[in-house]
């Protein structure tokens, strides 16, 4: 595990290159992180991998859950990189994602929110798709828990055709490639630019 304190909105990390970094902003996610850790350890991907977490001033001891899982994560070959700040107020999900990316070192970035659970083959399949399409943002279908949560939105997002992925990108529903399922090369992210750091955008 590597821990870094952020300074002047940047996180300094050791030079270390891995195939991919899982990017997770954390704010008061203690009740979800056990399942998050289980799904990361269960991944079938065989390349080098790290989990980059940035704690945005959580007050519920979220990071203690990750610390309990460190032996299993490290046994699986997953390096955990932790950063954060201890201010009185969170700085927002965009800020936390950008800092998690800053402190990471993967050639590819796999975005995962702190209340998400990944299918065991998610990284394996999205990594292969990204290698074949290095200039693309790769997404995937998803399930809501509970299944009755946002059923209309879920049906829309999971039934999009290739044409709709392009033509409905700016509808009221939001982007057609759902953000928590994003997977892309670091080069793609750097060309697009960082997330908007607006405190009004919630986790």
XYZ file of N, CA, C and O in Angstrom:
812
model
N 0.839 -1.187 0.000
C 0.000 0.000 0.000
C 0.878 1.242 0.000
O 1.925 1.261 0.649
N 0.438 2.260 -0.734
C 1.115 3.555 -0.719
C 0.109 4.603 -0.270
O -1.010 4.651 -0.753
N 0.481 5.428 0.668
C -0.387 6.514 1.120
C 0.284 7.833 0.806
O 1.485 7.991 0.996
N -0.534 8.763 0.323
C -0.002 10.072 -0.032
C -0.941 11.166 0.462
O -2.155 11.072 0.321
N -0.372 12.193 1.033
C -1.141 13.375 1.391
C -1.162 14.323 0.202
O -0.136 14.543 -0.440
N -2.308 14.890 -0.085
C -2.392 15.827 -1.191
C -1.853 17.186 -0.754
O -2.054 17.619 0.373
N -1.136 17.849 -1.674
C -0.602 19.174 -1.403
C -0.827 20.042 -2.621
O -0.516 19.652 -3.737
N -1.395 21.214 -2.399
C -1.660 22.133 -3.508
C -2.449 21.456 -4.636
O -2.175 21.632 -5.817
N -3.427 20.641 -4.235
C -4.321 19.970 -5.180
C -3.629 18.929 -6.052
O -4.161 18.503 -7.047
N -2.421 18.520 -5.678
C -1.724 17.489 -6.424
C -1.233 16.420 -5.452
O -0.963 16.697 -4.295
N -1.111 15.207 -5.935
C -0.620 14.119 -5.102
C 0.665 13.590 -5.721
O 0.687 13.233 -6.900
N 1.722 13.551 -4.975
C 3.003 13.066 -5.472
C 3.075 11.565 -5.237
O 2.821 11.094 -4.131
N 3.425 10.805 -6.256
C 3.513 9.358 -6.123
C 4.847 8.865 -6.678
O 5.496 9.525 -7.471
N 5.220 7.675 -6.222
C 6.430 7.055 -6.736
C 6.210 6.649 -8.188
O 5.105 6.369 -8.614
N 7.301 6.612 -8.956
C 7.217 6.156 -10.338
C 6.950 4.655 -10.338
O 7.770 3.879 -9.881
N 5.807 4.253 -10.791
C 5.433 2.845 -10.826
C 4.369 2.693 -11.890
O 3.329 3.316 -11.821
N 4.626 1.853 -12.876
C 3.672 1.696 -13.963
C 2.973 0.348 -13.850
O 3.611 -0.672 -13.628
N 1.662 0.362 -13.987
C 0.876 -0.863 -13.989
C -0.050 -0.821 -15.197
O -0.239 0.219 -15.830
N -0.643 -1.970 -15.514
C -1.542 -2.025 -16.661
C -2.763 -1.146 -16.451
O -3.189 -0.437 -17.359
N -3.343 -1.202 -15.257
C -4.534 -0.378 -15.047
C -4.686 0.038 -13.599
O -4.183 -0.620 -12.678
N -5.381 1.144 -13.425
C -5.717 1.665 -12.106
C -7.229 1.728 -11.965
O -7.904 2.293 -12.826
N -7.754 1.160 -10.896
C -9.157 1.347 -10.535
C -9.240 2.677 -9.796
O -8.503 2.905 -8.833
N -10.127 3.549 -10.243
C -10.227 4.904 -9.692
C -11.504 5.026 -8.864
O -12.620 4.898 -9.381
N -11.346 5.278 -7.556
C -12.504 5.326 -6.669
C -12.449 6.540 -5.746
O -11.576 6.621 -4.876
N -13.389 7.483 -5.906
C -13.542 8.551 -4.921
C -14.391 8.033 -3.762
O -15.340 7.272 -3.977
N -14.037 8.407 -2.559
C -14.754 7.887 -1.389
C -15.233 9.036 -0.514
O -14.453 9.931 -0.170
N -16.513 8.968 -0.169
C -17.060 9.894 0.832
C -18.159 9.167 1.586
O -19.212 8.842 1.028
N -17.903 8.864 2.854
C -18.879 8.207 3.733
C -19.528 6.988 3.064
O -20.744 6.896 2.926
N -18.684 6.038 2.671
C -19.159 4.846 1.954
C -18.916 3.566 2.740
O -18.872 2.473 2.176
N -18.776 3.675 4.041
C -18.430 2.527 4.873
C -19.370 1.343 4.664
O -18.924 0.192 4.610
N -20.660 1.588 4.520
C -21.628 0.489 4.411
C -21.514 -0.277 3.104
O -22.037 -1.392 2.990
N -20.842 0.292 2.106
C -20.737 -0.359 0.795
C -19.371 -0.993 0.529
O -19.242 -1.850 -0.350
N -18.344 -0.561 1.242
C -16.974 -0.886 0.838
C -16.597 -2.352 1.002
O -15.683 -2.833 0.321
N -17.268 -3.093 1.879
C -16.999 -4.532 1.970
C -17.289 -5.194 0.627
O -16.478 -5.980 0.115
N -18.448 -4.898 0.050
C -18.812 -5.493 -1.240
C -17.906 -4.993 -2.363
O -17.591 -5.742 -3.294
N -17.496 -3.737 -2.295
C -16.569 -3.189 -3.284
C -15.255 -3.980 -3.258
O -14.749 -4.423 -4.300
N -14.708 -4.189 -2.071
C -13.441 -4.919 -1.938
C -13.583 -6.352 -2.444
O -12.694 -6.861 -3.145
N -14.681 -7.008 -2.110
C -14.906 -8.380 -2.567
C -14.897 -8.449 -4.090
O -14.311 -9.360 -4.686
N -15.552 -7.478 -4.734
C -15.641 -7.534 -6.193
C -14.304 -7.241 -6.862
O -14.023 -7.750 -7.945
N -13.458 -6.436 -6.229
C -12.130 -6.164 -6.779
C -11.246 -7.405 -6.660
O -10.569 -7.809 -7.609
N -11.250 -8.037 -5.503
C -10.451 -9.244 -5.293
C -10.891 -10.369 -6.229
O -10.078 -11.208 -6.638
N -12.165 -10.377 -6.616
C -12.726 -11.455 -7.442
C -12.485 -11.272 -8.937
O -12.900 -12.128 -9.734
N -11.841 -10.197 -9.362
C -11.637 -9.961 -10.783
C -10.777 -11.055 -11.430
O -9.816 -11.531 -10.832
N -11.138 -11.424 -12.659
C -10.403 -12.463 -13.393
C -9.221 -11.895 -14.174
O -8.436 -12.664 -14.733
N -9.080 -10.596 -14.237
C -7.983 -9.954 -14.965
C -6.640 -10.414 -14.404
O -6.453 -10.472 -13.185
N -5.698 -10.742 -15.287
C -4.413 -11.290 -14.844
C -3.240 -10.316 -15.000
O -2.104 -10.667 -14.667
N -3.491 -9.120 -15.498
C -2.420 -8.138 -15.635
C -2.139 -7.440 -14.320
O -2.722 -7.749 -13.278
N -1.227 -6.474 -14.341
C -0.897 -5.725 -13.124
C -1.958 -4.660 -12.862
O -2.462 -4.019 -13.776
N -2.283 -4.498 -11.584
C -3.442 -3.676 -11.237
C -3.195 -2.970 -9.904
O -2.562 -3.510 -9.001
N -3.716 -1.738 -9.811
C -3.707 -1.024 -8.542
C -5.089 -0.429 -8.304
O -5.877 -0.249 -9.243
N -5.368 -0.127 -7.038
C -6.625 0.518 -6.669
C -6.276 1.870 -6.068
O -5.629 1.944 -5.027
N -6.667 2.936 -6.743
C -6.364 4.288 -6.304
C -7.605 4.908 -5.672
O -8.605 5.149 -6.339
N -7.516 5.179 -4.380
C -8.640 5.691 -3.595
C -8.303 7.092 -3.108
O -7.188 7.338 -2.620
N -9.269 8.004 -3.225
C -9.094 9.325 -2.624
C -10.271 9.589 -1.696
O -11.431 9.600 -2.123
N -9.967 9.780 -0.416
C -10.987 9.992 0.613
C -11.257 11.484 0.770
O -10.380 12.246 1.172
N -12.488 11.872 0.439
C -12.871 13.288 0.445
C -13.476 13.683 1.793
O -14.641 14.028 1.893
N -12.650 13.602 2.849
C -13.048 14.028 4.203
C -14.202 13.213 4.761
O -15.130 13.755 5.367
N -14.171 11.890 4.584
C -15.214 11.039 5.159
C -15.206 11.149 6.681
O -14.149 11.292 7.304
N -16.389 11.039 7.265
C -16.513 11.101 8.720
C -16.983 9.773 9.305
O -17.243 9.676 10.500
N -17.102 8.736 8.470
C -17.638 7.453 8.931
C -16.587 6.339 8.973
O -16.918 5.164 9.029
N -15.304 6.688 8.922
C -14.215 5.711 8.975
C -14.259 4.736 7.800
O -13.956 3.549 7.941
N -14.617 5.258 6.634
C -14.677 4.423 5.428
C -13.362 3.693 5.171
O -13.348 2.503 4.828
N -12.247 4.387 5.319
C -10.954 3.832 4.943
C -10.548 2.669 5.849
O -9.743 1.814 5.458
N -11.130 2.593 7.037
C -10.824 1.451 7.911
C -11.251 0.133 7.263
O -10.616 -0.906 7.476
N -12.319 0.165 6.474
C -12.763 -1.037 5.771
C -11.690 -1.479 4.782
O -11.338 -2.667 4.692
N -11.151 -0.526 4.037
C -10.103 -0.842 3.067
C -8.876 -1.402 3.772
O -8.277 -2.389 3.322
N -8.506 -0.821 4.909
C -7.348 -1.313 5.660
C -7.543 -2.768 6.080
O -6.598 -3.552 6.055
N -8.756 -3.142 6.462
C -9.008 -4.531 6.842
C -8.823 -5.486 5.669
O -8.481 -6.647 5.843
N -9.058 -4.979 4.449
C -8.952 -5.808 3.260
C -7.560 -5.803 2.630
O -7.306 -6.522 1.663
N -6.656 -5.012 3.153
C -5.327 -4.905 2.537
C -4.622 -6.252 2.363
O -4.047 -6.510 1.302
N -4.622 -7.140 3.365
C -3.937 -8.425 3.157
C -4.476 -9.204 1.965
O -3.700 -9.771 1.178
N -5.810 -9.226 1.788
C -6.391 -9.965 0.670
C -6.119 -9.263 -0.662
O -5.862 -9.918 -1.683
N -6.183 -7.952 -0.668
C -5.894 -7.202 -1.889
C -4.439 -7.394 -2.316
O -4.150 -7.634 -3.490
N -3.528 -7.321 -1.357
C -2.113 -7.478 -1.672
C -1.789 -8.918 -2.064
O -0.955 -9.159 -2.942
N -2.460 -9.883 -1.437
C -2.279 -11.281 -1.825
C -2.708 -11.501 -3.266
O -2.112 -12.297 -4.001
N -3.733 -10.784 -3.685
C -4.231 -10.860 -5.054
C -3.311 -10.110 -6.029
O -3.488 -10.178 -7.243
N -2.324 -9.398 -5.494
C -1.390 -8.656 -6.334
C -1.838 -7.252 -6.656
O -1.325 -6.626 -7.596
N -2.791 -6.738 -5.897
C -3.341 -5.403 -6.137
C -2.712 -4.421 -5.159
O -2.888 -4.529 -3.943
N -1.973 -3.460 -5.685
C -1.404 -2.399 -4.857
C -2.496 -1.364 -4.582
O -3.212 -0.957 -5.488
N -2.619 -0.960 -3.332
C -3.607 0.049 -2.962
C -2.892 1.378 -2.726
O -1.936 1.458 -1.959
N -3.351 2.412 -3.423
C -2.794 3.760 -3.285
C -3.872 4.629 -2.659
O -4.961 4.767 -3.214
N -3.589 5.186 -1.497
C -4.592 5.982 -0.791
C -4.140 7.418 -0.615
O -3.013 7.681 -0.209
N -5.027 8.326 -0.926
C -4.811 9.733 -0.672
C -6.066 10.300 -0.045
O -7.069 9.601 0.114
N -6.024 11.548 0.301
C -7.209 12.162 0.883
C -6.883 13.464 1.571
O -5.735 13.905 1.602
N -7.908 14.047 2.121
C -7.717 15.246 2.929
C -8.651 15.159 4.122
O -9.648 14.425 4.111
N -8.327 15.890 5.156
C -9.097 15.817 6.397
C -9.792 17.138 6.708
O -9.965 17.502 7.867
N -10.165 17.856 5.652
C -10.882 19.112 5.851
C -12.241 18.897 6.481
O -12.733 17.771 6.594
N -12.867 19.975 6.876
C -14.175 19.875 7.527
C -15.286 19.537 6.545
O -16.316 18.983 6.923
N -15.084 19.874 5.264
C -16.117 19.654 4.251
C -15.520 18.913 3.059
O -14.360 19.117 2.703
N -16.328 18.041 2.409
C -15.856 17.401 1.177
C -15.694 18.436 0.067
O -16.396 19.447 0.045
N -14.792 18.177 -0.846
C -14.542 19.097 -1.956
C -15.256 18.675 -3.236
O -15.153 19.360 -4.246
N -15.967 17.558 -3.189
C -16.778 17.161 -4.335
C -16.225 15.970 -5.090
O -15.031 15.677 -5.052
N -17.137 15.277 -5.786
C -16.756 14.046 -6.472
C -15.768 14.296 -7.606
O -14.857 13.485 -7.843
N -15.908 15.416 -8.323
C -14.964 15.723 -9.386
C -13.560 15.924 -8.849
O -12.580 15.416 -9.420
N -13.451 16.649 -7.756
C -12.163 16.864 -7.104
C -11.545 15.533 -6.688
O -10.360 15.268 -6.950
N -12.349 14.671 -6.047
C -11.835 13.397 -5.541
C -11.401 12.474 -6.682
O -10.375 11.789 -6.590
N -12.166 12.455 -7.777
C -11.769 11.625 -8.919
C -10.468 12.123 -9.534
O -9.580 11.326 -9.868
N -10.355 13.424 -9.700
C -9.123 13.975 -10.274
C -7.904 13.659 -9.417
O -6.833 13.335 -9.930
N -8.050 13.736 -8.095
C -6.926 13.425 -7.212
C -6.594 11.931 -7.261
O -5.422 11.553 -7.224
N -7.613 11.090 -7.343
C -7.363 9.644 -7.442
C -6.611 9.322 -8.727
O -5.728 8.453 -8.754
N -6.938 10.025 -9.807
C -6.228 9.826 -11.076
C -4.797 10.361 -10.969
O -3.841 9.715 -11.413
N -4.633 11.541 -10.374
C -3.303 12.135 -10.218
C -2.338 11.181 -9.517
O -1.162 11.092 -9.872
N -2.818 10.487 -8.499
C -1.935 9.647 -7.700
C -1.781 8.235 -8.274
O -0.999 7.440 -7.766
N -2.510 7.933 -9.340
C -2.450 6.597 -9.937
C -1.370 6.533 -11.009
O -0.827 7.556 -11.436
N -1.082 5.317 -11.471
C -0.010 5.156 -12.449
C -0.362 4.190 -13.574
O 0.505 3.839 -14.366
N -1.609 3.744 -13.677
C -1.984 2.769 -14.690
C -2.038 3.340 -16.093
O -2.378 4.513 -16.290
N -1.738 2.480 -17.054
C -1.870 2.864 -18.465
C -3.338 3.049 -18.818
O -3.688 3.883 -19.651
N -4.211 2.260 -18.179
C -5.655 2.371 -18.379
C -6.320 2.707 -17.056
O -5.791 2.388 -15.981
N -7.492 3.349 -17.130
C -8.236 3.768 -15.957
C -9.603 3.083 -15.952
O -10.331 3.128 -16.940
N -9.923 2.457 -14.830
C -11.220 1.811 -14.646
C -11.956 2.565 -13.549
O -11.527 2.565 -12.389
N -13.058 3.230 -13.887
C -13.780 4.048 -12.917
C -14.791 3.198 -12.149
O -15.562 2.437 -12.740
N -14.758 3.356 -10.839
C -15.646 2.583 -9.969
C -16.017 3.443 -8.770
O -15.147 3.860 -8.007
N -17.302 3.712 -8.610
C -17.739 4.481 -7.453
C -17.677 3.625 -6.191
O -17.615 2.387 -6.259
N -17.723 4.276 -5.038
C -17.550 3.579 -3.767
C -18.783 2.805 -3.322
O -18.765 2.179 -2.257
N -19.852 2.834 -4.125
C -21.031 2.022 -3.814
C -21.355 1.070 -4.970
O -22.482 0.599 -5.104
N -20.345 0.781 -5.814
C -20.529 -0.102 -6.970
C -19.903 -1.470 -6.718
O -18.936 -1.597 -5.969
N -20.454 -2.468 -7.388
C -19.901 -3.821 -7.358
C -19.657 -4.240 -8.803
O -20.536 -4.094 -9.647
N -18.461 -4.755 -9.086
C -18.121 -5.148 -10.452
C -18.379 -6.633 -10.690
O -18.107 -7.468 -9.821
N -18.888 -6.951 -11.891
C -18.918 -8.337 -12.342
C -17.479 -8.840 -12.387
O -16.553 -8.076 -12.685
N -17.268 -10.122 -12.113
C -15.915 -10.665 -11.997
C -15.072 -10.484 -13.260
O -13.847 -10.367 -13.183
N -15.714 -10.434 -14.431
C -14.946 -10.308 -15.677
C -14.935 -8.886 -16.222
O -14.452 -8.666 -17.335
N -15.447 -7.936 -15.463
C -15.537 -6.573 -15.993
C -14.191 -6.064 -16.502
O -14.070 -5.621 -17.652
N -13.166 -6.098 -15.657
C -11.877 -5.531 -16.048
C -11.257 -6.328 -17.183
O -10.722 -5.751 -18.147
N -11.332 -7.635 -17.124
C -10.782 -8.472 -18.195
C -11.367 -8.096 -19.547
O -10.638 -7.895 -20.533
N -12.698 -7.964 -19.608
C -13.371 -7.696 -20.883
C -13.168 -6.256 -21.341
O -12.934 -5.998 -22.527
N -13.244 -5.302 -20.424
C -13.074 -3.906 -20.825
C -11.623 -3.603 -21.189
O -11.365 -2.793 -22.082
N -10.693 -4.240 -20.549
C -9.289 -4.061 -20.901
C -9.039 -4.544 -22.333
O -8.387 -3.857 -23.132
N -9.585 -5.718 -22.664
C -9.424 -6.253 -24.022
C -10.061 -5.326 -25.048
O -9.502 -5.070 -26.117
N -11.260 -4.793 -24.722
C -11.941 -3.879 -25.634
C -11.148 -2.586 -25.810
O -11.075 -2.028 -26.914
N -10.534 -2.105 -24.746
C -9.756 -0.872 -24.827
C -8.469 -1.066 -25.621
O -8.027 -0.158 -26.330
N -7.860 -2.230 -25.519
C -6.672 -2.500 -26.326
C -7.007 -2.477 -27.810
O -6.217 -2.011 -28.633
N -8.212 -2.975 -28.152
C -8.650 -2.993 -29.551
C -9.130 -1.628 -30.020
O -9.159 -1.361 -31.222
N -9.537 -0.780 -29.067
C -10.076 0.551 -29.390
C -9.415 1.586 -28.480
O -10.065 2.151 -27.593
N -8.133 1.863 -28.667
C -7.384 2.691 -27.717
C -7.857 4.129 -27.605
O -7.530 4.808 -26.629
N -8.633 4.623 -28.561
C -9.119 6.003 -28.497
C -10.556 6.098 -28.003
O -11.179 7.162 -28.097
N -11.090 5.009 -27.466
C -12.494 4.967 -27.060
C -12.648 4.995 -25.545
O -11.739 4.620 -24.796
N -13.824 5.446 -25.107
C -14.264 5.213 -23.734
C -15.169 3.989 -23.784
O -16.176 3.980 -24.497
N -14.812 2.952 -23.068
C -15.559 1.700 -23.070
C -16.503 1.684 -21.875
O -16.102 2.004 -20.751
N -17.751 1.335 -22.111
C -18.722 1.211 -21.033
C -19.272 -0.203 -20.987
O -18.761 -1.116 -21.644
N -20.333 -0.395 -20.229
C -20.961 -1.709 -20.141
C -22.386 -1.544 -19.602
O -22.772 -0.470 -19.136
N -23.158 -2.610 -19.687
C -24.473 -2.613 -19.081
C -24.327 -2.740 -17.569
O -23.250 -3.036 -17.049
N -25.431 -2.524 -16.860
C -25.366 -2.544 -15.401
C -26.704 -2.987 -14.814
O -27.731 -2.980 -15.502
N -26.681 -3.361 -13.563
C -27.887 -3.696 -12.803
C -27.981 -2.749 -11.624
O -26.961 -2.400 -11.024
N -29.198 -2.359 -11.285
C -29.406 -1.531 -10.110
C -29.745 -2.412 -8.910
O -30.426 -3.423 -9.037
N -29.270 -2.022 -7.742
C -29.634 -2.676 -6.491
C -30.219 -1.615 -5.571
O -29.509 -0.669 -5.213
N -31.519 -1.718 -5.237
C -32.473 -2.767 -5.624
C -32.884 -2.616 -7.094
O -32.719 -1.547 -7.688
N -33.437 -3.685 -7.648
C -33.763 -3.695 -9.074
C -34.891 -2.733 -9.424
O -35.076 -2.387 -10.588
N -35.638 -2.279 -8.428
C -36.727 -1.334 -8.672
C -36.246 0.114 -8.712
O -37.030 1.032 -8.953
N -34.960 0.324 -8.485
C -34.408 1.682 -8.506
C -34.196 2.148 -9.948
O -33.576 1.452 -10.741
N -34.732 3.301 -10.281
C -34.631 3.917 -11.624
C -34.835 2.900 -12.753
O -33.986 2.800 -13.655
N -35.941 2.155 -12.764
C -36.118 1.108 -13.790
C -36.179 1.659 -15.220
O -35.656 1.036 -16.146
N -36.818 2.821 -15.406
C -36.927 3.380 -16.760
C -35.553 3.778 -17.303
O -35.210 3.486 -18.448
N -34.757 4.420 -16.465
C -33.403 4.826 -16.853
C -32.540 3.603 -17.156
O -31.799 3.574 -18.137
N -32.645 2.591 -16.317
C -31.850 1.375 -16.498
C -32.194 0.680 -17.801
O -31.305 0.241 -18.543
N -33.493 0.575 -18.112
C -33.908 -0.047 -19.373
C -33.360 0.729 -20.563
O -32.882 0.142 -21.527
N -33.456 2.058 -20.508
C -32.954 2.901 -21.594
C -31.460 2.688 -21.795
O -31.005 2.423 -22.901
N -30.684 2.771 -20.724
C -29.227 2.689 -20.831
C -28.761 1.317 -21.308
O -27.794 1.209 -22.069
N -29.454 0.273 -20.883
C -29.022 -1.086 -21.215
C -29.522 -1.587 -22.565
O -29.139 -2.672 -23.004
N -30.381 -0.813 -23.236
C -30.926 -1.271 -24.521
C -30.497 -0.392 -25.691
O -31.023 -0.518 -26.794
N -29.523 0.488 -25.478
C -29.079 1.404 -26.525
C -28.396 0.654 -27.668
O -27.570 -0.235 -27.445
N -28.742 1.025 -28.892
C -28.061 0.483 -30.059
C -26.784 1.283 -30.319
O -26.558 2.340 -29.716
N -25.952 0.806 -31.239
C -24.742 1.546 -31.588
C -25.066 2.950 -32.092
O -24.358 3.917 -31.793
N -26.144 3.062 -32.865
C -26.551 4.372 -33.378
C -27.002 5.268 -32.227
O -26.627 6.449 -32.143
N -27.795 4.735 -31.315
C -28.292 5.529 -30.189
C -27.163 5.978 -29.259
O -27.252 7.047 -28.648
N -26.123 5.171 -29.149
C -24.989 5.576 -28.313
C -24.432 6.923 -28.749
O -23.973 7.721 -27.933
N -24.510 7.185 -30.063
C -23.985 8.441 -30.607
C -25.047 9.539 -30.666
O -24.777 10.685 -30.340
N -26.252 9.180 -31.079
C -27.276 10.198 -31.320
C -27.998 10.651 -30.055
O -28.587 11.724 -30.041
N -27.966 9.857 -28.996
C -28.659 10.233 -27.760
C -27.698 10.614 -26.638
O -28.056 10.645 -25.468
N -26.481 10.948 -27.018
C -25.456 11.224 -26.010
C -25.781 12.422 -25.131
O -25.313 12.512 -23.998
N -26.598 13.347 -25.634
C -26.873 14.576 -24.879
C -28.350 14.751 -24.573
O -28.873 15.850 -24.568
N -29.038 13.648 -24.280
C -30.439 13.723 -23.882
C -30.531 14.076 -22.404
O -29.530 14.158 -21.686
N -31.762 14.237 -21.913
C -31.970 14.593 -20.506
C -31.527 13.473 -19.568
O -31.286 13.707 -18.380
N -31.423 12.241 -20.091
C -30.979 11.142 -19.242
C -29.508 11.269 -18.857
O -29.073 10.757 -17.844
N -28.732 11.907 -19.697
C -27.302 12.003 -19.447
C -26.523 11.240 -20.499
O -27.075 10.821 -21.514
N -25.217 11.048 -20.287
C -24.389 10.369 -21.296
C -24.840 8.935 -21.504
O -25.305 8.271 -20.574
N -24.677 8.460 -22.721
C -25.130 7.106 -23.033
C -24.166 6.034 -22.524
O -24.565 4.886 -22.354
N -22.908 6.383 -22.316
C -21.982 5.473 -21.651
C -21.954 5.894 -20.183
O -21.442 6.955 -19.837
N -22.544 5.071 -19.346
C -22.809 5.467 -17.965
C -21.494 5.594 -17.200
O -20.669 4.683 -17.183
N -21.301 6.723 -16.529
C -20.007 7.082 -15.965
C -19.396 6.012 -15.046
O -18.206 5.715 -15.191
N -20.127 5.403 -14.125
C -19.458 4.403 -13.274
C -18.953 3.177 -14.034
O -18.217 2.370 -13.478
N -19.348 3.032 -15.309
C -18.862 1.899 -16.099
C -17.736 2.293 -17.052
O -17.282 1.471 -17.845
N -17.244 3.530 -16.958
C -16.204 3.999 -17.875
C -14.894 3.245 -17.675
O -14.475 2.934 -16.547
N -14.230 3.007 -18.800
C -12.906 2.383 -18.824
C -12.199 2.970 -20.037
O -12.732 2.928 -21.142
N -11.024 3.545 -19.852
C -10.338 4.166 -20.983
C -8.845 4.235 -20.714
O -8.384 4.039 -19.582
N -8.092 4.531 -21.751
C -6.657 4.729 -21.573
C -6.414 6.056 -20.866
O -7.232 6.982 -20.936
N -5.295 6.157 -20.205
C -4.930 7.426 -19.567
C -4.794 8.525 -20.620
O -5.160 9.680 -20.380
N -4.301 8.170 -21.796
C -4.150 9.155 -22.870
C -5.493 9.765 -23.249
O -5.595 10.974 -23.484
N -6.541 8.933 -23.340
C -7.878 9.443 -23.662
C -8.334 10.422 -22.590
O -8.852 11.505 -22.887
N -8.154 10.056 -21.322
C -8.570 10.937 -20.238
C -7.818 12.263 -20.290
O -8.411 13.337 -20.138
N -6.518 12.206 -20.519
C -5.717 13.434 -20.544
C -6.112 14.338 -21.704
O -6.100 15.567 -21.576
N -6.479 13.743 -22.831
C -6.917 14.552 -23.966
C -8.271 15.213 -23.683
O -8.505 16.347 -24.091
N -9.147 14.500 -22.999
C -10.477 15.041 -22.693
C -10.420 16.101 -21.605
O -11.205 17.044 -21.581
N -9.487 15.950 -20.683
C -9.369 16.906 -19.594
C -10.010 16.391 -18.325
O -10.805 15.447 -18.345
N -9.703 17.002 -17.180
C -10.165 16.507 -15.880
C -11.655 16.719 -15.665
O -12.326 17.439 -16.393
N -12.162 16.062 -14.612
C -13.556 16.254 -14.214
C -13.748 17.669 -13.662
O -12.830 18.262 -13.099
N -14.955 18.186 -13.834
C -15.297 19.494 -13.275
C -15.295 19.382 -11.749
O -15.920 18.482 -11.191
N -14.600 20.284 -11.101
C -14.496 20.225 -9.642
C -15.523 21.181 -9.019
O -15.192 22.278 -8.561
N -16.746 20.723 -9.001
C -17.863 21.509 -8.472
C -18.409 20.811 -7.232
O -18.867 19.669 -7.300
N -18.354 21.475 -6.095
C -18.796 20.863 -4.837
C -20.274 20.500 -4.857
O -20.733 19.707 -4.051
N -21.028 21.082 -5.779
C -22.474 20.787 -5.838
C -22.755 19.394 -6.420
O -23.839 18.875 -6.261
N -21.762 18.830 -7.152
C -21.926 17.488 -7.706
C -21.658 16.487 -6.601
O -20.560 16.421 -6.060
N -22.675 15.692 -6.257
C -22.572 14.802 -5.116
C -22.079 13.422 -5.524
O -22.150 13.034 -6.658
N -21.639 12.691 -4.503
C -21.215 11.308 -4.701
C -22.438 10.432 -4.949
O -23.526 10.714 -4.492
